[in-house]
Amino acid sequence: MIQIPRGTQDILPGESYKWQIIEDQLREIATNYNYHELRTPIFEATELFERGVGGSTDIVNKEMYTFEDKGGRSMTLRPEGTAPIARSYIENKMQHDVNQPIKVFYKEPMFRYERRQKGRYRQFVQFGVEAIGAENPLIDVEVLSMLMHIYQSFGLKNLKLYINSIGDHDSRKAYNDALVEHFKPRIDEFCSDCQNRIDTNPMRILDCKKDRDHELIQNAPVIYNFLNDESKAYFETVKEKLTEIGIDYEVDYNLVRGLDYYTHTAFELMSNAEGFGAITTLCGGGRYNGLLELLDGPKETGIGFGMSIERLLLALEAEGIKLDKPKGIDLYVCTLDDQSFNKAGTLLHELRTKGISADMDYKQRKLKAQMKDADRKRAQYVIVLGEQEFESGRVELKNMENGETQNVQIDELVKYLED
Ligand code: ATP
Ligand code: MG
């Protein structure tokens, strides 16, 4: 038997309503903040991620689904959303668009070759937003407030927002130098990834999952002390405004995020609900002030976040929040014999084209089994068609909620059900 690839899942018809509710709500909230959807291809040139995500990241080092196409080009299934958005921004010259900043969202499958774990898939759906073309603390706050709004709109309570500032390019450089000085003498006590990171991106050592308890990580220099005045002022404004609009947060000076291009504001949203499992990050994001230039684009800056629907669903489950099942069909048509069975199809066609959801039993089971089926399909009304009904042109329309019946003309079913 051929099995589903490891780390992927089928979303079955009985479950897909949850995804639809979440996706609709995400779209609605993003639209309220005036963000519009940008759809990019599912695969891109591998170089986009190598350059745009960066060679020192897990994504590029270990997790990409890369293949050669028939023309000999190296392609990669999209592992994250920001680099493709940046590519599209540059290619479509969005810096010249009259609407600035460019505010977009995406909701797309992402692919990462990861070790299978609760909350970690090899194909997962990420929803994310990007605001490109304005460097202002208020945009950072807008993005953060949308993020919190999204999770709170589902009724989630156990949320913890962590923020930090990585500062601008100069601050970051000064900090990286200090980290090299701090770690270099004892770098052989760290994992092989960290031994590479000391040369490529020392800040990422702080993000290491293997060495997080090492004393040198615990007492590493704190980035805040290396922020220059502009970076500090930027960070202070973000914090002030968050407080002003009632968003709780905690500053975590070790929060540096995985991607190489982050500057200024970085953040992560965690769930502290019991029973969530080992992975508690719901969403991550931050400001990137060098990404577009890195991809040969204009000197514009952006901020965004990415969250997976899979982890949002886990959070809902951990907090015991149920999404409403969609309503059942309007009408179920039972049939008693071949003649009524044959005619029922025509009636169904008519009802459905008028916007009434209706179904019948194609297996021609006994009436009792049909009634059970109507129940399972959560039909609001049921009718039974037989010889007599066709002769008289009238049916008993049964309301399944209160058991009441009403004698109506078959011709007027649509009108009746519409009301
Ligand atoms: P982690 O530290 O958990 O590996 P990350 O730094 O790789 O996270 P990002 O690249 O920032 O994560 O992705 C943003 C969000 O996408 C995460 O916060 C999480 O909600 C989700 N996400 C990332 N990887 C996966 C995955 N393999 N399966 C499901 N969701 C994921
Ligand atoms: Mg990861």
XYZ file of C-alpha atoms and ligand atoms in Angstrom:
451
model
C 0.000 0.000 0.000
C 1.333 3.411 -0.883
C 1.401 5.696 2.124
C 1.302 9.439 2.566
C 4.784 11.002 2.748
C 6.141 11.368 6.257
C 5.416 14.742 7.842
C 2.426 15.496 5.622
C -1.266 15.024 6.272
C -4.571 14.594 4.530
C -7.135 17.066 5.715
C -10.251 14.957 5.525
C -13.724 16.258 4.559
C -14.872 16.013 8.191
C -11.979 18.227 9.325
C -11.532 20.670 6.475
C -14.196 23.025 7.844
C -11.741 24.010 10.578
C -9.214 25.099 7.991
C -11.857 26.988 6.078
C -13.013 28.865 9.171
C -9.446 29.779 10.085
C -8.503 30.782 6.565
C -11.610 32.947 6.169
C -10.952 34.655 9.477
C -7.288 35.301 8.653
C -8.258 36.779 5.313
C -10.903 38.959 6.909
C -8.613 40.326 9.599
C -5.765 40.984 7.169
C -8.179 42.818 4.889
C -9.341 44.958 7.815
C -5.744 46.075 8.263
C -5.689 46.760 4.515
C -3.300 43.942 3.625
C -3.972 42.187 0.315
C -3.106 38.752 -0.890
C 0.021 38.118 -2.934
C 0.321 34.618 -4.370
C 3.737 33.408 -5.435
C 4.750 30.098 -7.039
C 5.217 26.970 -4.994
C 8.789 26.644 -6.242
C 11.462 29.242 -6.865
C 15.078 29.346 -7.983
C 17.150 27.788 -5.194
C 19.403 30.833 -5.193
C 16.540 32.996 -3.917
C 16.513 31.143 -0.620
C 20.270 30.669 -0.455
C 20.707 34.414 -0.678
C 17.451 35.634 0.824
C 17.194 33.337 3.817
C 20.889 32.885 4.277
C 23.460 30.136 4.379
C 23.741 30.028 8.153
C 20.101 29.046 8.701
C 18.668 25.586 9.313
C 16.283 26.156 6.448
C 19.018 26.522 3.854
C 21.476 24.127 5.449
C 19.240 21.189 6.153
C 15.623 21.627 5.303
C 15.108 22.533 1.659
C 13.407 20.314 -0.896
C 15.702 21.097 -3.781
C 15.560 19.472 -7.198
C 16.882 19.955 -10.667
C 14.218 20.594 -13.281
C 14.394 19.144 -16.772
C 16.236 22.233 -17.970
C 18.992 21.655 -15.436
C 17.998 24.571 -13.182
C 18.094 24.157 -9.440
C 14.647 24.732 -7.970
C 13.387 24.613 -4.388
C 9.922 24.070 -2.966
C 9.140 27.231 -1.036
C 10.259 26.807 2.613
C 9.169 30.271 3.805
C 7.224 33.255 2.560
C 9.341 36.371 2.941
C 12.021 35.784 0.297
C 9.429 35.046 -2.443
C 7.491 38.181 -1.500
C 10.723 40.194 -1.679
C 11.498 38.671 -5.072
C 8.046 39.561 -6.329
C 8.290 43.081 -4.913
C 11.561 43.655 -6.757
C 10.455 42.018 -9.982
C 7.184 43.965 -10.094
C 8.932 47.210 -9.097
C 6.506 47.744 -6.261
C 8.608 50.610 -4.920
C 6.959 52.693 -7.677
C 3.416 51.698 -6.707
C 1.330 54.676 -5.597
C 0.167 52.813 -2.510
C 2.960 52.829 0.034
C 3.920 50.936 2.065
C 3.102 47.763 0.179
C 1.020 45.643 2.537
C 0.500 42.028 1.564
C -0.450 38.713 3.079
C 0.061 35.160 1.927
C -1.382 31.816 2.898
C 0.526 29.054 1.229
C 1.958 25.607 1.810
C 5.608 25.584 2.852
C 8.012 22.671 2.614
C 10.816 21.848 4.998
C 12.628 18.582 5.432
C 12.301 18.382 9.212
C 12.388 15.712 11.841
C 8.805 14.654 12.489
C 7.543 15.997 15.804
C 4.267 17.291 17.199
C 3.698 20.665 15.555
C 6.409 20.092 12.970
C 5.453 19.010 9.497
C 7.259 18.682 6.209
C 4.399 20.382 4.443
C 2.558 22.997 6.457
C 0.441 26.033 5.687
C 1.859 29.355 6.649
C -0.111 32.541 6.842
C 2.027 35.634 6.923
C 2.031 39.346 6.278
C 4.663 41.775 5.011
C 4.669 45.571 5.034
C 7.423 46.877 2.795
C 8.428 50.460 2.129
C 8.135 52.285 5.445
C 10.563 52.214 8.299
C 8.590 53.452 11.237
C 7.901 51.987 14.675
C 4.182 52.472 14.064
C 4.225 49.940 11.231
C 5.913 47.460 13.547
C 3.150 48.078 16.051
C 0.483 47.641 13.375
C 1.906 44.255 12.445
C 2.146 43.183 16.077
C -1.382 44.322 16.829
C -2.719 42.380 13.846
C -0.854 39.316 15.066
C -2.387 39.524 18.538
C -5.802 40.335 17.097
C -5.662 37.151 15.004
C -4.936 34.824 17.908
C -7.314 36.565 20.282
C -10.109 36.465 17.710
C -10.204 32.694 18.120
C -10.614 33.052 21.867
C -7.068 32.007 22.786
C -5.989 33.223 26.217
C -2.644 31.613 27.002
C -0.572 33.801 24.754
C 2.801 35.285 25.489
C 4.412 37.812 23.195
C 8.186 38.201 23.383
C 9.931 41.063 21.664
C 13.470 42.261 21.231
C 15.450 44.688 19.138
C 18.429 43.558 17.133
C 19.146 47.165 16.263
C 20.329 48.576 12.983
C 23.269 47.381 10.945
C 25.893 49.208 13.046
C 24.484 48.050 16.371
C 24.273 44.532 15.109
C 27.852 44.607 13.923
C 29.131 45.842 17.279
C 27.138 43.147 19.027
C 28.374 40.384 16.743
C 31.971 41.441 17.436
C 31.325 41.222 21.166
C 29.789 37.775 20.770
C 32.779 36.508 18.824
C 35.039 37.741 21.596
C 32.802 36.083 24.176
C 32.437 32.670 22.530
C 35.609 32.230 20.455
C 37.944 31.055 23.243
C 35.605 28.207 24.201
C 33.792 27.543 20.930
C 34.985 23.907 20.905
C 32.543 23.241 23.761
C 29.654 23.972 21.371
C 27.874 21.934 18.725
C 29.230 21.842 15.180
C 26.472 24.199 13.991
C 27.573 26.805 16.524
C 31.190 26.362 15.491
C 30.109 27.436 12.017
C 27.859 30.170 13.314
C 30.719 31.919 15.079
C 32.053 32.793 11.619
C 28.822 33.198 9.667
C 26.280 34.622 12.113
C 27.382 34.632 15.783
C 23.988 35.855 17.017
C 22.446 32.569 16.008
C 24.444 30.791 18.706
C 21.977 32.332 21.164
C 19.179 30.611 19.238
C 20.819 27.161 19.423
C 18.514 24.430 20.648
C 21.336 22.077 21.646
C 23.535 24.465 23.607
C 20.904 26.670 25.190
C 21.926 25.741 28.758
C 25.631 26.407 28.275
C 26.897 28.951 30.798
C 28.356 31.131 28.038
C 24.896 31.453 26.516
C 23.386 32.191 29.902
C 25.870 35.017 30.565
C 26.341 36.245 26.994
C 26.533 39.995 26.379
C 23.079 41.558 26.108
C 22.184 43.148 22.794
C 20.403 46.083 24.342
C 23.744 47.429 25.572
C 25.019 47.556 22.000
C 22.121 49.409 20.450
C 23.019 52.885 19.234
C 20.789 55.848 20.090
C 18.575 55.565 17.007
C 18.014 51.866 17.529
C 17.213 52.399 21.184
C 14.750 55.169 20.385
C 13.076 52.981 17.760
C 12.681 50.146 20.247
C 11.372 52.448 22.976
C 8.676 53.801 20.661
C 7.554 50.306 19.699
C 7.272 49.352 23.373
C 5.464 52.552 24.333
C 2.898 52.193 21.575
C 2.268 48.539 22.383
C 1.554 49.509 25.966
C -0.640 52.357 24.775
C -2.914 49.993 22.851
C -2.960 47.421 25.627
C -0.765 44.694 24.187
C 1.169 42.757 26.823
C 4.693 41.722 25.973
C 7.914 40.698 27.570
C 11.363 41.700 26.358
C 13.631 38.724 25.704
C 17.176 39.889 24.969
C 18.147 36.469 23.635
C 15.465 36.479 20.986
C 17.368 36.802 17.735
C 15.316 34.664 15.323
C 16.655 32.252 12.767
C 16.914 34.365 9.658
C 19.978 36.364 8.785
C 18.359 39.571 7.612
C 16.486 40.741 10.675
C 17.099 44.199 12.121
C 15.342 46.242 14.807
C 12.140 44.604 16.011
C 12.090 40.812 16.392
C 9.264 38.898 18.029
C 7.783 35.548 18.795
C 4.397 34.533 20.064
C 4.281 31.503 22.337
C 1.442 29.523 23.818
C 1.741 28.765 27.503
C -1.303 26.533 27.498
C -0.841 23.254 29.317
C -0.638 20.200 27.125
C 0.787 21.965 24.137
C 3.792 19.691 23.770
C 7.433 20.568 23.351
C 7.034 23.178 20.653
C 5.237 26.235 21.880
C 6.084 28.850 19.276
C 2.991 29.914 17.408
C 4.420 32.643 15.281
C 7.614 34.502 14.596
C 8.614 37.572 12.724
C 10.501 40.790 12.626
C 11.861 43.679 10.679
C 14.285 43.154 7.841
C 16.166 46.140 6.634
C 18.680 44.563 4.312
C 16.734 41.852 2.538
C 15.719 43.690 -0.609
C 19.175 45.046 -1.229
C 20.594 41.596 -0.643
C 18.433 40.442 -3.546
C 19.609 43.323 -5.758
C 16.454 45.291 -5.035
C 15.857 48.877 -3.923
C 16.850 50.183 -0.523
C 13.435 49.554 1.029
C 12.743 47.959 4.358
C 10.035 45.683 5.615
C 8.474 43.880 8.522
C 6.350 40.767 8.705
C 5.444 37.581 10.491
C 4.732 33.972 9.636
C 2.527 31.524 11.485
C 1.374 28.044 10.655
C -2.243 27.031 10.722
C -1.140 23.640 12.071
C 0.199 25.217 15.256
C -2.811 27.493 15.604
C -4.987 24.365 15.531
C -2.788 22.794 18.223
C -3.216 25.885 20.375
C -6.992 25.764 19.964
C -6.975 22.120 20.942
C -4.756 22.776 23.962
C -7.193 25.424 25.188
C -10.241 23.297 24.423
C -11.610 25.769 21.878
C -13.943 24.238 19.311
C -14.691 25.775 15.946
C -18.334 25.702 14.887
C -19.218 22.844 12.594
C -20.826 24.136 9.420
C -24.586 23.776 9.239
C -25.962 20.708 7.538
C -27.960 20.603 4.314
C -31.298 22.378 3.944
C -33.259 19.427 2.622
C -32.963 15.658 2.413
C -35.155 13.874 -0.095
C -36.205 10.316 0.760
C -37.614 8.151 -1.976
C -39.870 5.095 -1.715
C -39.696 3.498 -5.157
C -37.930 3.594 -8.537
C -40.280 6.154 -9.993
C -39.787 8.676 -7.200
C -36.066 7.916 -7.117
C -35.810 8.821 -10.790
C -37.768 12.019 -10.374
C -35.955 13.096 -7.217
C -32.833 13.879 -9.215
C -34.694 16.479 -11.253
C -36.127 18.053 -8.123
C -32.681 18.174 -6.498
C -31.240 19.829 -9.573
C -33.900 22.503 -9.438
C -33.440 23.124 -5.708
C -29.661 23.321 -5.914
C -29.649 25.730 -8.818
C -31.882 27.965 -6.694
C -29.288 27.912 -3.931
C -30.854 25.330 -1.643
C -28.486 22.655 -0.422
C -30.074 19.284 -0.837
C -29.188 15.627 -1.071
C -30.733 12.207 -1.404
C -29.861 8.551 -1.005
C -28.283 7.152 -4.152
C -28.170 3.657 -2.723
C -31.966 3.372 -2.516
C -31.897 2.006 1.013
C -34.962 1.426 3.158
C -36.782 4.491 4.449
C -35.442 4.030 7.977
C -31.847 4.014 6.710
C -32.581 7.129 4.637
C -33.907 8.945 7.689
C -30.750 8.020 9.567
C -28.704 9.333 6.676
C -30.669 12.603 6.788
C -29.787 12.881 10.469
C -26.113 12.261 9.813
C -26.134 14.949 7.153
C -27.849 17.218 9.669
C -30.649 18.045 7.242
C -32.915 20.839 8.412
C -35.919 19.469 6.515
C -36.863 16.102 5.100
C -39.457 15.086 2.542
C -40.531 11.599 1.503
C -41.406 11.087 -2.161
C -43.631 8.236 -3.321
C -46.358 7.537 -5.811
C -48.908 9.438 -3.757
C -46.830 12.586 -3.550
C -46.356 12.737 -7.276
C -50.049 12.205 -7.891
C -51.150 14.939 -5.498
C -48.204 17.234 -6.194
C -47.870 17.833 -2.436
C -45.397 16.632 0.231
C -45.089 16.629 3.991
C -42.148 18.894 4.787
C -40.718 17.804 8.107
C -38.691 20.185 10.228
C -36.052 17.966 11.812
C -35.404 20.347 14.665
C -38.877 20.394 16.191
C -40.530 17.481 14.353
C -43.309 19.705 12.976
C -44.620 18.898 9.537
C -46.315 21.042 6.981
C -48.118 20.063 3.832
C -46.695 22.042 0.907
C -46.914 21.969 -2.850
C -43.834 20.442 -4.498
C -43.711 23.411 -6.897
C -43.497 25.756 -3.943
C -40.748 23.915 -2.050
C -38.105 26.366 -3.207
C -40.120 29.369 -2.195
C -40.903 27.800 1.150
C -37.324 26.805 1.917
C -35.976 30.171 0.840
C -38.102 31.768 3.536
P 11.213 26.492 14.865
O 12.178 27.111 15.800
O 9.996 25.918 15.521
O 11.853 25.538 13.898
P 11.337 28.460 12.831
O 12.238 29.500 13.318
O 11.859 27.476 11.852
O 10.623 27.697 14.024
P 9.878 30.278 11.214
O 10.706 29.991 10.027
O 9.994 31.566 11.883
O 10.013 29.107 12.273
O 8.354 30.027 10.824
C 7.310 30.794 11.347
C 6.224 29.939 11.901
O 5.909 28.874 11.022
C 6.578 29.209 13.187
O 6.418 30.054 14.278
C 5.569 28.108 13.192
O 4.267 28.586 13.529
C 5.520 27.727 11.767
N 6.378 26.592 11.414
C 7.689 26.590 11.140
N 8.119 25.371 10.812
C 7.022 24.559 10.878
C 6.791 23.176 10.625
N 7.777 22.378 10.231
N 5.542 22.682 10.797
C 4.531 23.489 11.174
N 4.673 24.788 11.412
C 5.907 25.338 11.270
Mg 12.586 25.518 12.006
